[in-house]
mmCIF file of C-alpha atoms in Angstrom:
data_model
loop_
_atom_site.group_PDB
_atom_site.id
_atom_site.type_symbol
_atom_site.label_atom_id
_atom_site.label_comp_id
_atom_site.label_asym_id
_atom_site.label_seq_id
_atom_site.Cartn_x
_atom_site.Cartn_y
_atom_site.Cartn_z
ATOM 1 C CA LYS A 288 -22.826 10.839 -49.179
ATOM 2 C CA GLY A 289 -24.493 9.838 -52.432
ATOM 3 C CA ILE A 290 -23.977 6.235 -53.488
ATOM 4 C CA VAL A 291 -23.502 4.999 -57.043
ATOM 5 C CA LEU A 292 -25.096 1.567 -57.491
ATOM 6 C CA THR A 293 -24.562 -0.837 -60.372
ATOM 7 C CA ASN A 294 -26.903 -3.153 -62.252
ATOM 8 C CA ASP A 295 -24.730 -6.098 -61.226
ATOM 9 C CA GLY A 296 -24.950 -5.074 -57.583
ATOM 10 C CA ILE A 297 -28.731 -4.671 -57.667
ATOM 11 C CA ASN A 298 -29.125 -8.011 -59.459
ATOM 12 C CA ALA A 299 -26.903 -9.676 -56.835
ATOM 13 C CA THR A 300 -29.249 -8.463 -54.081
ATOM 14 C CA VAL A 301 -32.308 -9.707 -55.971
ATOM 15 C CA ALA A 302 -30.630 -13.050 -56.709
ATOM 16 C CA HIS A 303 -30.210 -13.814 -53.033
ATOM 17 C CA TYR A 304 -33.972 -13.768 -52.513
ATOM 18 C CA LEU A 305 -34.576 -16.163 -55.416
ATOM 19 C CA SER A 306 -34.021 -18.927 -52.942
ATOM 20 C CA PRO A 307 -36.014 -21.702 -51.216
ATOM 21 C CA ASP A 308 -34.989 -20.054 -47.929
ATOM 22 C CA PHE A 309 -37.145 -17.026 -48.813
ATOM 23 C CA PRO A 310 -40.763 -18.245 -48.433
ATOM 24 C CA TYR A 311 -42.558 -15.991 -50.887
ATOM 25 C CA GLU A 312 -45.326 -16.408 -53.427
ATOM 26 C CA ARG A 313 -46.201 -14.141 -56.326
ATOM 27 C CA GLY A 314 -48.703 -11.576 -55.124
ATOM 28 C CA ASP A 315 -47.371 -11.458 -51.558
ATOM 29 C CA ARG A 316 -47.436 -8.009 -49.966
ATOM 30 C CA PHE A 317 -44.233 -6.281 -48.817
ATOM 31 C CA LEU A 318 -44.839 -3.243 -46.608
ATOM 32 C CA GLN A 319 -42.091 -0.746 -47.439
ATOM 33 C CA MET A 320 -41.161 1.502 -44.493
ATOM 34 C CA ILE A 321 -37.516 2.391 -45.273
ATOM 35 C CA PRO A 322 -37.218 5.708 -47.187
ATOM 36 C CA VAL A 323 -36.439 5.060 -50.866
ATOM 37 C CA TRP A 324 -33.589 7.575 -50.918
ATOM 38 C CA PHE A 325 -31.595 4.921 -49.063
ATOM 39 C CA SER A 326 -30.428 2.047 -51.259
ATOM 40 C CA THR A 327 -31.853 -0.411 -48.719
ATOM 41 C CA GLY A 328 -35.266 1.181 -49.188
ATOM 42 C CA LEU A 329 -34.957 1.234 -52.964
ATOM 43 C CA VAL A 330 -33.238 -2.077 -53.711
ATOM 44 C CA LEU A 331 -34.453 -4.372 -50.938
ATOM 45 C CA SER A 332 -37.949 -3.005 -50.384
ATOM 46 C CA VAL A 333 -38.990 -1.887 -53.893
ATOM 47 C CA LEU A 334 -36.886 -3.331 -56.715
ATOM 48 C CA MET A 335 -36.380 -6.787 -55.202
ATOM 49 C CA PRO A 336 -40.093 -7.401 -54.487
ATOM 50 C CA LEU A 337 -41.164 -6.122 -57.905
ATOM 51 C CA CYS A 338 -38.553 -8.245 -59.694
ATOM 52 C CA ILE A 339 -39.880 -11.466 -58.182
ATOM 53 C CA GLY A 340 -43.581 -10.649 -58.362
ATOM 54 C CA ILE A 341 -44.258 -9.297 -54.874
ATOM 55 C CA THR A 342 -46.494 -6.266 -54.357
ATOM 56 C CA SER A 343 -44.633 -3.402 -52.667
ATOM 57 C CA ILE A 344 -46.818 -1.173 -50.471
ATOM 58 C CA LEU A 345 -45.119 2.209 -50.148
ATOM 59 C CA GLU A 346 -45.554 4.013 -46.844
ATOM 60 C CA PRO A 347 -44.368 7.596 -47.489
ATOM 61 C CA VAL A 348 -44.133 8.698 -43.839
ATOM 62 C CA PHE A 349 -41.776 6.805 -41.561
ATOM 63 C CA SER A 350 -43.233 6.707 -38.051
ATOM 64 C CA LYS A 351 -44.045 4.138 -35.402
ATOM 65 C CA GLU A 352 -47.707 5.131 -35.566
ATOM 66 C CA ASN A 353 -47.852 4.458 -39.319
ATOM 67 C CA PHE A 354 -46.017 1.193 -38.831
ATOM 68 C CA ALA A 355 -48.727 -0.022 -36.450
ATOM 69 C CA LYS A 356 -51.552 1.373 -38.593
ATOM 70 C CA ASP A 357 -50.206 -0.282 -41.753
ATOM 71 C CA LEU A 358 -49.741 -3.649 -40.061
ATOM 72 C CA LYS A 359 -53.437 -3.615 -39.253
ATOM 73 C CA LYS A 360 -54.653 -2.108 -42.547
ATOM 74 C CA TYR A 361 -52.629 -4.029 -45.143
ATOM 75 C CA LYS A 362 -51.900 -7.311 -43.321
ATOM 76 C CA PRO A 363 -48.553 -7.632 -45.128
ATOM 77 C CA ASN A 364 -46.813 -10.928 -45.669
ATOM 78 C CA MET A 365 -43.403 -9.367 -45.095
ATOM 79 C CA ILE A 366 -41.953 -6.188 -43.693
ATOM 80 C CA LEU A 367 -38.570 -4.764 -42.745
ATOM 81 C CA GLY A 368 -38.837 -2.650 -39.602
ATOM 82 C CA THR A 369 -36.268 -1.289 -37.175
ATOM 83 C CA THR A 370 -36.223 -2.673 -33.654
ATOM 84 C CA SER A 371 -37.839 0.488 -32.281
ATOM 85 C CA LEU A 372 -40.804 0.024 -34.651
ATOM 86 C CA TRP A 373 -41.318 -3.586 -33.594
ATOM 87 C CA ASN A 374 -41.000 -2.633 -29.919
ATOM 88 C CA TYR A 375 -43.705 -0.020 -30.397
ATOM 89 C CA ALA A 376 -45.980 -2.489 -32.183
ATOM 90 C CA ALA A 377 -45.576 -5.030 -29.387
ATOM 91 C CA GLN A 378 -46.855 -2.459 -26.866
ATOM 92 C CA CYS A 379 -49.480 -0.788 -29.079
ATOM 93 C CA GLN A 380 -53.042 -1.132 -27.789
ATOM 94 C CA GLU A 381 -54.453 -0.541 -31.275
ATOM 95 C CA LEU A 382 -52.871 -3.835 -32.344
ATOM 96 C CA LYS A 383 -54.241 -5.779 -29.386
ATOM 97 C CA ASN A 384 -56.617 -7.803 -31.584
ATOM 98 C CA CYS A 385 -54.723 -7.469 -34.876
ATOM 99 C CA ASP A 386 -54.520 -10.651 -36.990
ATOM 100 C CA LEU A 387 -50.923 -11.233 -38.179
ATOM 101 C CA SER A 388 -51.469 -14.776 -39.448
ATOM 102 C CA ALA A 389 -50.556 -13.630 -42.974
ATOM 103 C CA MET A 390 -47.137 -12.443 -41.798
ATOM 104 C CA LYS A 391 -44.468 -14.942 -42.812
ATOM 105 C CA TYR A 392 -41.369 -12.774 -43.054
ATOM 106 C CA PRO A 393 -41.093 -10.218 -40.210
ATOM 107 C CA ILE A 394 -37.614 -8.707 -40.464
ATOM 108 C CA THR A 395 -35.624 -6.322 -38.303
ATOM 109 C CA GLY A 396 -32.389 -4.501 -38.981
ATOM 110 C CA GLY A 397 -30.673 -1.154 -38.661
ATOM 111 C CA GLU A 398 -30.535 -1.222 -34.850
ATOM 112 C CA GLN A 399 -29.170 -3.588 -32.262
ATOM 113 C CA ILE A 400 -31.773 -5.915 -30.796
ATOM 114 C CA LEU A 401 -31.369 -7.270 -27.297
ATOM 115 C CA ALA A 402 -32.350 -10.786 -26.308
ATOM 116 C CA LYS A 403 -35.209 -9.583 -24.084
ATOM 117 C CA SER A 404 -36.578 -7.323 -26.847
ATOM 118 C CA GLU A 405 -36.394 -10.205 -29.299
ATOM 119 C CA LYS A 406 -38.329 -12.386 -26.859
ATOM 120 C CA THR A 407 -41.022 -9.711 -26.345
ATOM 121 C CA ILE A 408 -41.475 -9.167 -30.085
ATOM 122 C CA ASN A 409 -41.648 -12.896 -30.798
ATOM 123 C CA GLU A 410 -44.297 -13.313 -28.094
ATOM 124 C CA PHE A 411 -46.263 -10.472 -29.720
ATOM 125 C CA LEU A 412 -46.001 -12.092 -33.171
ATOM 126 C CA LYS A 413 -47.003 -15.529 -31.910
ATOM 127 C CA SER A 414 -49.951 -14.241 -29.882
ATOM 128 C CA HIS A 415 -51.276 -12.481 -32.996
ATOM 129 C CA GLY A 416 -51.139 -15.554 -35.210
ATOM 130 C CA CYS A 417 -47.772 -15.124 -36.924
ATOM 131 C CA LYS A 418 -46.130 -18.501 -37.539
ATOM 132 C CA SER A 419 -42.642 -17.065 -38.042
ATOM 133 C CA VAL A 420 -40.200 -15.692 -35.514
ATOM 134 C CA LEU A 421 -38.626 -12.268 -36.000
ATOM 135 C CA LEU A 422 -35.833 -12.560 -38.554
ATOM 136 C CA LYS A 423 -32.714 -10.520 -37.840
ATOM 137 C CA GLY A 424 -30.485 -9.060 -40.491
ATOM 138 C CA TYR A 425 -27.489 -6.825 -40.945
ATOM 139 C CA GLY A 426 -26.434 -4.669 -43.834
ATOM 140 C CA MET A 427 -25.719 -1.221 -45.152
ATOM 141 C CA CYS A 428 -26.491 0.862 -48.207
ATOM 142 C CA GLU A 429 -22.923 0.689 -49.509
ATOM 143 C CA LEU A 430 -23.144 -3.114 -49.611
ATOM 144 C CA GLY A 431 -26.441 -3.464 -51.461
ATOM 145 C CA SER A 432 -28.477 -3.541 -48.241
ATOM 146 C CA THR A 433 -28.318 -7.138 -46.969
ATOM 147 C CA VAL A 434 -25.098 -8.657 -45.629
ATOM 148 C CA SER A 435 -26.394 -11.319 -43.260
ATOM 149 C CA THR A 436 -29.645 -12.791 -42.033
ATOM 150 C CA ASP A 437 -30.876 -15.668 -39.953
ATOM 151 C CA SER A 438 -33.818 -17.976 -40.577
ATOM 152 C CA SER A 439 -36.559 -19.561 -38.525
ATOM 153 C CA SER A 440 -34.513 -22.748 -38.178
ATOM 154 C CA ILE A 441 -30.921 -21.425 -38.191
ATOM 155 C CA ARG A 442 -30.362 -18.682 -35.654
ATOM 156 C CA SER A 443 -28.291 -17.677 -32.664
ATOM 157 C CA THR A 444 -29.378 -15.330 -29.876
ATOM 158 C CA GLY A 445 -27.558 -12.014 -30.063
ATOM 159 C CA SER A 446 -26.285 -12.500 -33.601
ATOM 160 C CA THR A 447 -27.341 -10.778 -36.808
ATOM 161 C CA GLY A 448 -27.363 -14.074 -38.670
ATOM 162 C CA PHE A 449 -24.973 -15.566 -41.190
ATOM 163 C CA PRO A 450 -23.679 -14.122 -44.501
ATOM 164 C CA ILE A 451 -26.072 -14.338 -47.435
ATOM 165 C CA LYS A 452 -25.196 -16.124 -50.671
ATOM 166 C CA GLY A 453 -21.968 -14.868 -52.266
ATOM 167 C CA VAL A 454 -20.997 -12.659 -49.302
ATOM 168 C CA THR A 455 -17.909 -13.055 -47.094
ATOM 169 C CA VAL A 456 -17.656 -11.394 -43.684
ATOM 170 C CA ALA A 457 -14.658 -11.101 -41.378
ATOM 171 C CA ALA A 458 -13.407 -8.987 -38.474
ATOM 172 C CA PHE A 459 -10.182 -7.023 -38.934
ATOM 173 C CA ASP A 460 -7.834 -5.278 -36.537
ATOM 174 C CA ILE A 461 -8.305 -1.603 -37.383
ATOM 175 C CA ASP A 462 -4.689 -0.656 -36.692
ATOM 176 C CA THR A 463 -2.922 -3.544 -38.475
ATOM 177 C CA ASN A 464 -5.549 -4.540 -41.095
ATOM 178 C CA LYS A 465 -4.976 -8.176 -40.127
ATOM 179 C CA GLU A 466 -7.926 -10.546 -40.189
ATOM 180 C CA GLN A 467 -8.978 -11.617 -36.711
ATOM 181 C CA LYS A 468 -9.591 -15.170 -35.563
ATOM 182 C CA TYR A 469 -13.023 -16.480 -34.626
ATOM 183 C CA LEU A 470 -14.502 -14.716 -31.579
ATOM 184 C CA GLU A 471 -11.898 -11.911 -31.712
ATOM 185 C CA ARG A 472 -13.456 -8.479 -32.048
ATOM 186 C CA GLY A 473 -12.479 -6.062 -34.762
ATOM 187 C CA GLU A 474 -14.006 -3.970 -37.538
ATOM 188 C CA ILE A 475 -16.545 -5.955 -39.547
ATOM 189 C CA ARG A 476 -15.541 -5.920 -43.236
ATOM 190 C CA VAL A 477 -17.543 -7.357 -46.093
ATOM 191 C CA ASP A 478 -16.785 -8.705 -49.571
ATOM 192 C CA SER A 479 -20.088 -8.563 -51.466
ATOM 193 C CA PRO A 480 -21.059 -8.726 -55.155
ATOM 194 C CA ALA A 481 -23.838 -6.244 -54.307
ATOM 195 C CA ARG A 482 -21.463 -3.486 -53.172
ATOM 196 C CA MET A 483 -21.681 0.033 -54.510
ATOM 197 C CA LYS A 484 -19.408 1.274 -57.256
ATOM 198 C CA GLU A 485 -18.394 4.428 -55.393
ATOM 199 C CA TYR A 486 -19.520 7.464 -53.458
ATOM 200 C CA TYR A 487 -20.834 9.998 -55.945
ATOM 201 C CA LYS A 488 -18.046 12.402 -56.991
ATOM 202 C CA ASN A 489 -16.130 11.623 -53.805
ATOM 203 C CA PRO A 490 -13.078 9.478 -54.617
ATOM 204 C CA GLU A 491 -11.449 10.216 -51.257
ATOM 205 C CA ALA A 492 -14.394 8.795 -49.321
ATOM 206 C CA THR A 493 -14.548 5.827 -51.716
ATOM 207 C CA ASP A 494 -10.865 5.032 -51.143
ATOM 208 C CA GLU A 495 -11.395 5.321 -47.394
ATOM 209 C CA TYR A 496 -14.385 2.960 -47.437
ATOM 210 C CA PHE A 497 -12.774 0.131 -49.407
ATOM 211 C CA PHE A 498 -9.763 -1.917 -48.296
ATOM 212 C CA LYS A 499 -7.928 -4.256 -50.695
ATOM 213 C CA ASP A 500 -5.998 -7.028 -48.988
ATOM 214 C CA GLU A 501 -2.853 -8.777 -50.181
ATOM 215 C CA LYS A 502 -4.960 -11.289 -52.139
ATOM 216 C CA GLY A 503 -6.729 -8.516 -54.020
ATOM 217 C CA THR A 504 -10.044 -8.958 -52.220
ATOM 218 C CA LEU A 505 -11.962 -5.683 -51.965
ATOM 219 C CA TRP A 506 -13.545 -5.319 -48.543
ATOM 220 C CA GLY A 507 -16.155 -2.759 -47.556
ATOM 221 C CA CYS A 508 -15.226 -1.279 -44.175
ATOM 222 C CA THR A 509 -18.488 -1.019 -42.231
ATOM 223 C CA GLY A 510 -17.221 0.971 -39.259
ATOM 224 C CA ASP A 511 -18.911 -1.553 -36.945
ATOM 225 C CA ILE A 512 -17.082 -3.470 -34.228
ATOM 226 C CA GLY A 513 -17.990 -7.120 -33.832
ATOM 227 C CA TYR A 514 -16.845 -10.683 -34.324
ATOM 228 C CA VAL A 515 -17.622 -13.910 -36.169
ATOM 229 C CA ASP A 516 -18.022 -17.193 -34.295
ATOM 230 C CA GLU A 517 -16.967 -20.697 -35.346
ATOM 231 C CA ASP A 518 -20.401 -21.372 -36.870
ATOM 232 C CA GLY A 519 -20.255 -18.280 -39.062
ATOM 233 C CA PHE A 520 -22.716 -16.172 -37.066
ATOM 234 C CA ILE A 521 -21.989 -12.448 -37.003
ATOM 235 C CA TYR A 522 -22.217 -10.393 -33.819
ATOM 236 C CA ILE A 523 -22.291 -6.602 -33.953
ATOM 237 C CA LEU A 524 -21.248 -4.841 -30.748
ATOM 238 C CA GLY A 525 -21.392 -1.209 -31.853
ATOM 239 C CA ARG A 526 -19.847 1.491 -34.006
ATOM 240 C CA ALA A 527 -16.078 1.877 -34.112
ATOM 241 C CA SER A 528 -16.706 5.587 -33.586
ATOM 242 C CA ASP A 529 -18.834 4.877 -30.496
ATOM 243 C CA THR A 530 -15.950 5.808 -28.211
ATOM 244 C CA PHE A 531 -14.577 8.504 -25.972
ATOM 245 C CA LEU A 532 -11.108 9.294 -24.650
ATOM 246 C CA ASN A 533 -10.813 9.013 -20.890
ATOM 247 C CA LYS A 534 -8.702 11.108 -18.535
ATOM 248 C CA ASN A 535 -5.611 9.046 -19.395
ATOM 249 C CA GLY A 536 -6.160 9.455 -23.138
ATOM 250 C CA ASP A 537 -7.250 5.824 -23.599
ATOM 251 C CA LYS A 538 -10.151 4.780 -25.821
ATOM 252 C CA GLU A 539 -13.327 3.496 -24.148
ATOM 253 C CA TYR A 540 -16.169 1.826 -26.067
ATOM 254 C CA CYS A 541 -19.622 3.147 -25.118
ATOM 255 C CA PHE A 542 -21.301 -0.106 -26.146
ATOM 256 C CA ASP A 543 -19.373 -2.031 -23.475
ATOM 257 C CA ILE A 544 -20.876 0.262 -20.822
ATOM 258 C CA GLU A 545 -24.334 -0.051 -22.377
ATOM 259 C CA ALA A 546 -24.077 -3.845 -22.269
ATOM 260 C CA GLU A 547 -23.383 -3.728 -18.523
ATOM 261 C CA ILE A 548 -26.316 -1.381 -17.849
ATOM 262 C CA MET A 549 -28.657 -3.499 -19.984
ATOM 263 C CA LYS A 550 -28.069 -6.455 -17.666
ATOM 264 C CA ASN A 551 -30.584 -4.802 -15.348
ATOM 265 C CA ASP A 552 -34.014 -6.207 -16.218
ATOM 266 C CA ASN A 553 -35.644 -2.842 -15.524
ATOM 267 C CA VAL A 554 -33.754 -1.148 -18.376
ATOM 268 C CA ALA A 555 -35.469 -1.284 -21.754
ATOM 269 C CA GLN A 556 -32.953 0.738 -23.775
ATOM 270 C CA CYS A 557 -29.713 2.574 -23.104
ATOM 271 C CA GLU A 558 -27.384 4.967 -24.897
ATOM 272 C CA VAL A 559 -24.028 5.956 -23.423
ATOM 273 C CA VAL A 560 -22.132 8.931 -24.830
ATOM 274 C CA GLY A 561 -18.927 10.698 -23.895
ATOM 275 C CA LEU A 562 -19.242 14.360 -22.962
ATOM 276 C CA ARG A 563 -16.254 16.677 -23.057
ATOM 277 C CA VAL A 564 -15.319 18.228 -19.717
ATOM 278 C CA ALA A 565 -12.021 20.104 -19.395
ATOM 279 C CA ASN A 566 -9.688 18.312 -21.837
ATOM 280 C CA TYR A 567 -11.093 14.782 -21.644
ATOM 281 C CA ASP A 568 -14.420 12.920 -21.938
ATOM 282 C CA VAL A 569 -16.685 11.382 -19.324
ATOM 283 C CA PRO A 570 -19.457 8.813 -19.945
ATOM 284 C CA VAL A 571 -23.127 9.560 -19.266
ATOM 285 C CA ALA A 572 -26.020 7.137 -19.679
ATOM 286 C CA HIS A 573 -29.442 7.835 -21.194
ATOM 287 C CA ILE A 574 -31.882 5.170 -20.013
ATOM 288 C CA ILE A 575 -35.415 4.161 -20.976
ATOM 289 C CA LEU A 576 -37.216 2.089 -18.365
ATOM 290 C CA GLU A 577 -39.234 -1.054 -18.820
ATOM 291 C CA LYS A 578 -42.909 -0.393 -18.204
ATOM 292 C CA THR A 579 -42.864 -3.168 -15.608
ATOM 293 C CA CYS A 580 -40.259 -1.389 -13.459
ATOM 294 C CA THR A 581 -41.500 -1.024 -9.873
ATOM 295 C CA LEU A 582 -38.457 0.793 -8.486
ATOM 296 C CA THR A 583 -38.291 4.551 -8.197
ATOM 297 C CA GLU A 584 -35.942 6.208 -10.667
ATOM 298 C CA ASN A 585 -33.489 7.014 -7.875
ATOM 299 C CA GLN A 586 -33.515 3.429 -6.607
ATOM 300 C CA LEU A 587 -32.870 2.049 -10.072
ATOM 301 C CA ILE A 588 -30.046 4.471 -10.826
ATOM 302 C CA ALA A 589 -28.396 3.648 -7.498
ATOM 303 C CA LYS A 590 -28.493 -0.088 -8.336
ATOM 304 C CA ILE A 591 -27.146 0.459 -11.852
ATOM 305 C CA HIS A 592 -24.359 2.712 -10.610
ATOM 306 C CA GLU A 593 -23.280 0.175 -7.999
ATOM 307 C CA GLN A 594 -23.204 -2.596 -10.609
ATOM 308 C CA CYS A 595 -21.135 -0.443 -12.974
ATOM 309 C CA LYS A 596 -18.603 0.306 -10.236
ATOM 310 C CA LYS A 597 -18.218 -3.421 -9.571
ATOM 311 C CA SER A 598 -17.865 -4.522 -13.199
ATOM 312 C CA LEU A 599 -16.353 -1.654 -15.194
ATOM 313 C CA SER A 600 -13.001 0.076 -15.128
ATOM 314 C CA GLU A 601 -12.751 3.375 -13.241
ATOM 315 C CA PHE A 602 -13.106 5.591 -16.306
ATOM 316 C CA SER A 603 -15.960 3.550 -17.805
ATOM 317 C CA VAL A 604 -18.337 4.110 -14.880
ATOM 318 C CA PRO A 605 -20.927 6.735 -15.892
ATOM 319 C CA VAL A 606 -20.703 10.054 -14.074
ATOM 320 C CA GLY A 607 -24.329 10.876 -14.833
ATOM 321 C CA TYR A 608 -27.601 9.096 -15.596
ATOM 322 C CA LYS A 609 -30.800 10.353 -17.178
ATOM 323 C CA ILE A 610 -34.165 8.615 -17.421
ATOM 324 C CA CYS A 611 -35.604 9.392 -20.854
ATOM 325 C CA GLU A 612 -38.685 9.038 -22.978
ATOM 326 C CA PRO A 613 -38.245 7.351 -26.403
ATOM 327 C CA PHE A 614 -34.996 8.407 -28.064
ATOM 328 C CA PRO A 615 -35.146 10.868 -30.983
ATOM 329 C CA VAL A 616 -34.919 9.208 -34.392
ATOM 330 C CA LYS A 617 -33.777 10.290 -37.836
ATOM 331 C CA PRO A 618 -35.947 9.986 -40.983
ATOM 332 C CA SER A 619 -34.206 6.641 -41.600
ATOM 333 C CA GLY A 620 -35.621 5.315 -38.325
ATOM 334 C CA LYS A 621 -32.239 5.101 -36.620
ATOM 335 C CA ARG A 622 -31.562 6.913 -33.367
ATOM 336 C CA ASP A 623 -30.429 10.516 -33.741
ATOM 337 C CA MET A 624 -27.155 10.274 -31.840
ATOM 338 C CA GLU A 625 -26.219 13.881 -32.541
ATOM 339 C CA LEU A 626 -29.253 15.116 -30.607
ATOM 340 C CA ILE A 627 -28.520 12.700 -27.775
ATOM 341 C CA LYS A 628 -24.909 13.896 -27.569
ATOM 342 C CA GLN A 629 -26.041 17.525 -27.353
ATOM 343 C CA ASP A 630 -28.063 16.834 -24.195
ATOM 344 C CA ARG A 631 -26.033 18.082 -21.213
ATOM 345 C CA LYS A 632 -28.725 18.873 -18.623
ATOM 346 C CA GLY A 633 -30.895 17.003 -16.148
ATOM 347 C CA PHE A 634 -28.530 14.172 -15.191
ATOM 348 C CA VAL A 635 -28.234 12.646 -11.719
ATOM 349 C CA ILE A 636 -25.540 10.704 -9.893
ATOM 350 C CA PRO A 637 -25.712 8.734 -6.601
ATOM 351 C CA LYS A 638 -23.747 10.540 -3.878
ATOM 352 C CA ASN A 639 -23.528 9.832 -0.128
ATOM 353 C CA ASN A 640 -26.697 7.714 0.063
ATOM 354 C CA GLY A 641 -28.612 10.252 -1.975
ATOM 355 C CA ILE A 642 -29.031 11.510 -5.525
ATOM 356 C CA GLU A 643 -27.288 14.642 -6.784
ATOM 357 C CA LYS A 644 -28.500 16.563 -9.843
ATOM 358 C CA ILE A 645 -25.827 17.501 -12.332
ATOM 359 C CA ASN A 646 -25.435 19.404 -15.610
ATOM 360 C CA PHE A 647 -22.414 19.290 -17.904
#
């Protein structure tokens, strides 16, 4: 969907960064990795830096290899990279002796970051001379890119920060459109002066995206499930569409299953999807191992399966597991979930003290 931006919206994004909380100096270098055909890439990574006197270094090819190469070559002062890019950099041998002392604004967004990944990346930054911790943010193109961010001094593990200046965030019950209380999960909706005007020549999609409450406030419906705590920190759990219908016709959230699997220290990343069998869906788990894992794949899957059976409902327990290499990604840097959902071969499941291979 094409997005129609406005001058007021772009200026609202720029205005947020004209703040003492954004430690920049004229002439700083911003390494731009997000494709410019996304408003986040255009507004946040090109127009905003240029408006306030920051040099924007345009990397035309989005890849983890270029991310690492550019960190070493340009020594940027700030960069917005997805979690997968930062994870790659933290393990990259070519960056073993790279000096990151000039880096004062390392940012991540666009993907969920787990506490252990955040710790690994921060250890990488510190060991390479960076004096800042990894800053986490949340946003979307329709809302002018940035919705929330944390800072070096104000942060909460697992959150995507707090709303930026002029932005209001709340969770809403999807079925009733009622605003939820603190800590209650619902769809994250955002009132932002940086929001888009509309989807280009698509009034139906525009009407579906925006929700006007009884007070006349126009909320952007992100499609993300999460909650807001008493301190104003935002927590994103997963996509509202990240579901499947079980044998009883009830909705199950894949991200709840992923969270249980990720409790195992040997799991680096996980994606759970629902696959259609007969007239209902069953969950399968795609898993990437930590490099420090000393268990065999079969041993690890057996442990994970046993934990899932203890902690999850009957229809949430995966019926198949697959150990994977790095997940496929789109040009935007986000995981290509369509490709992952099309994978129906090479799964295994613990059965009778052994491992059974299974295709769907």
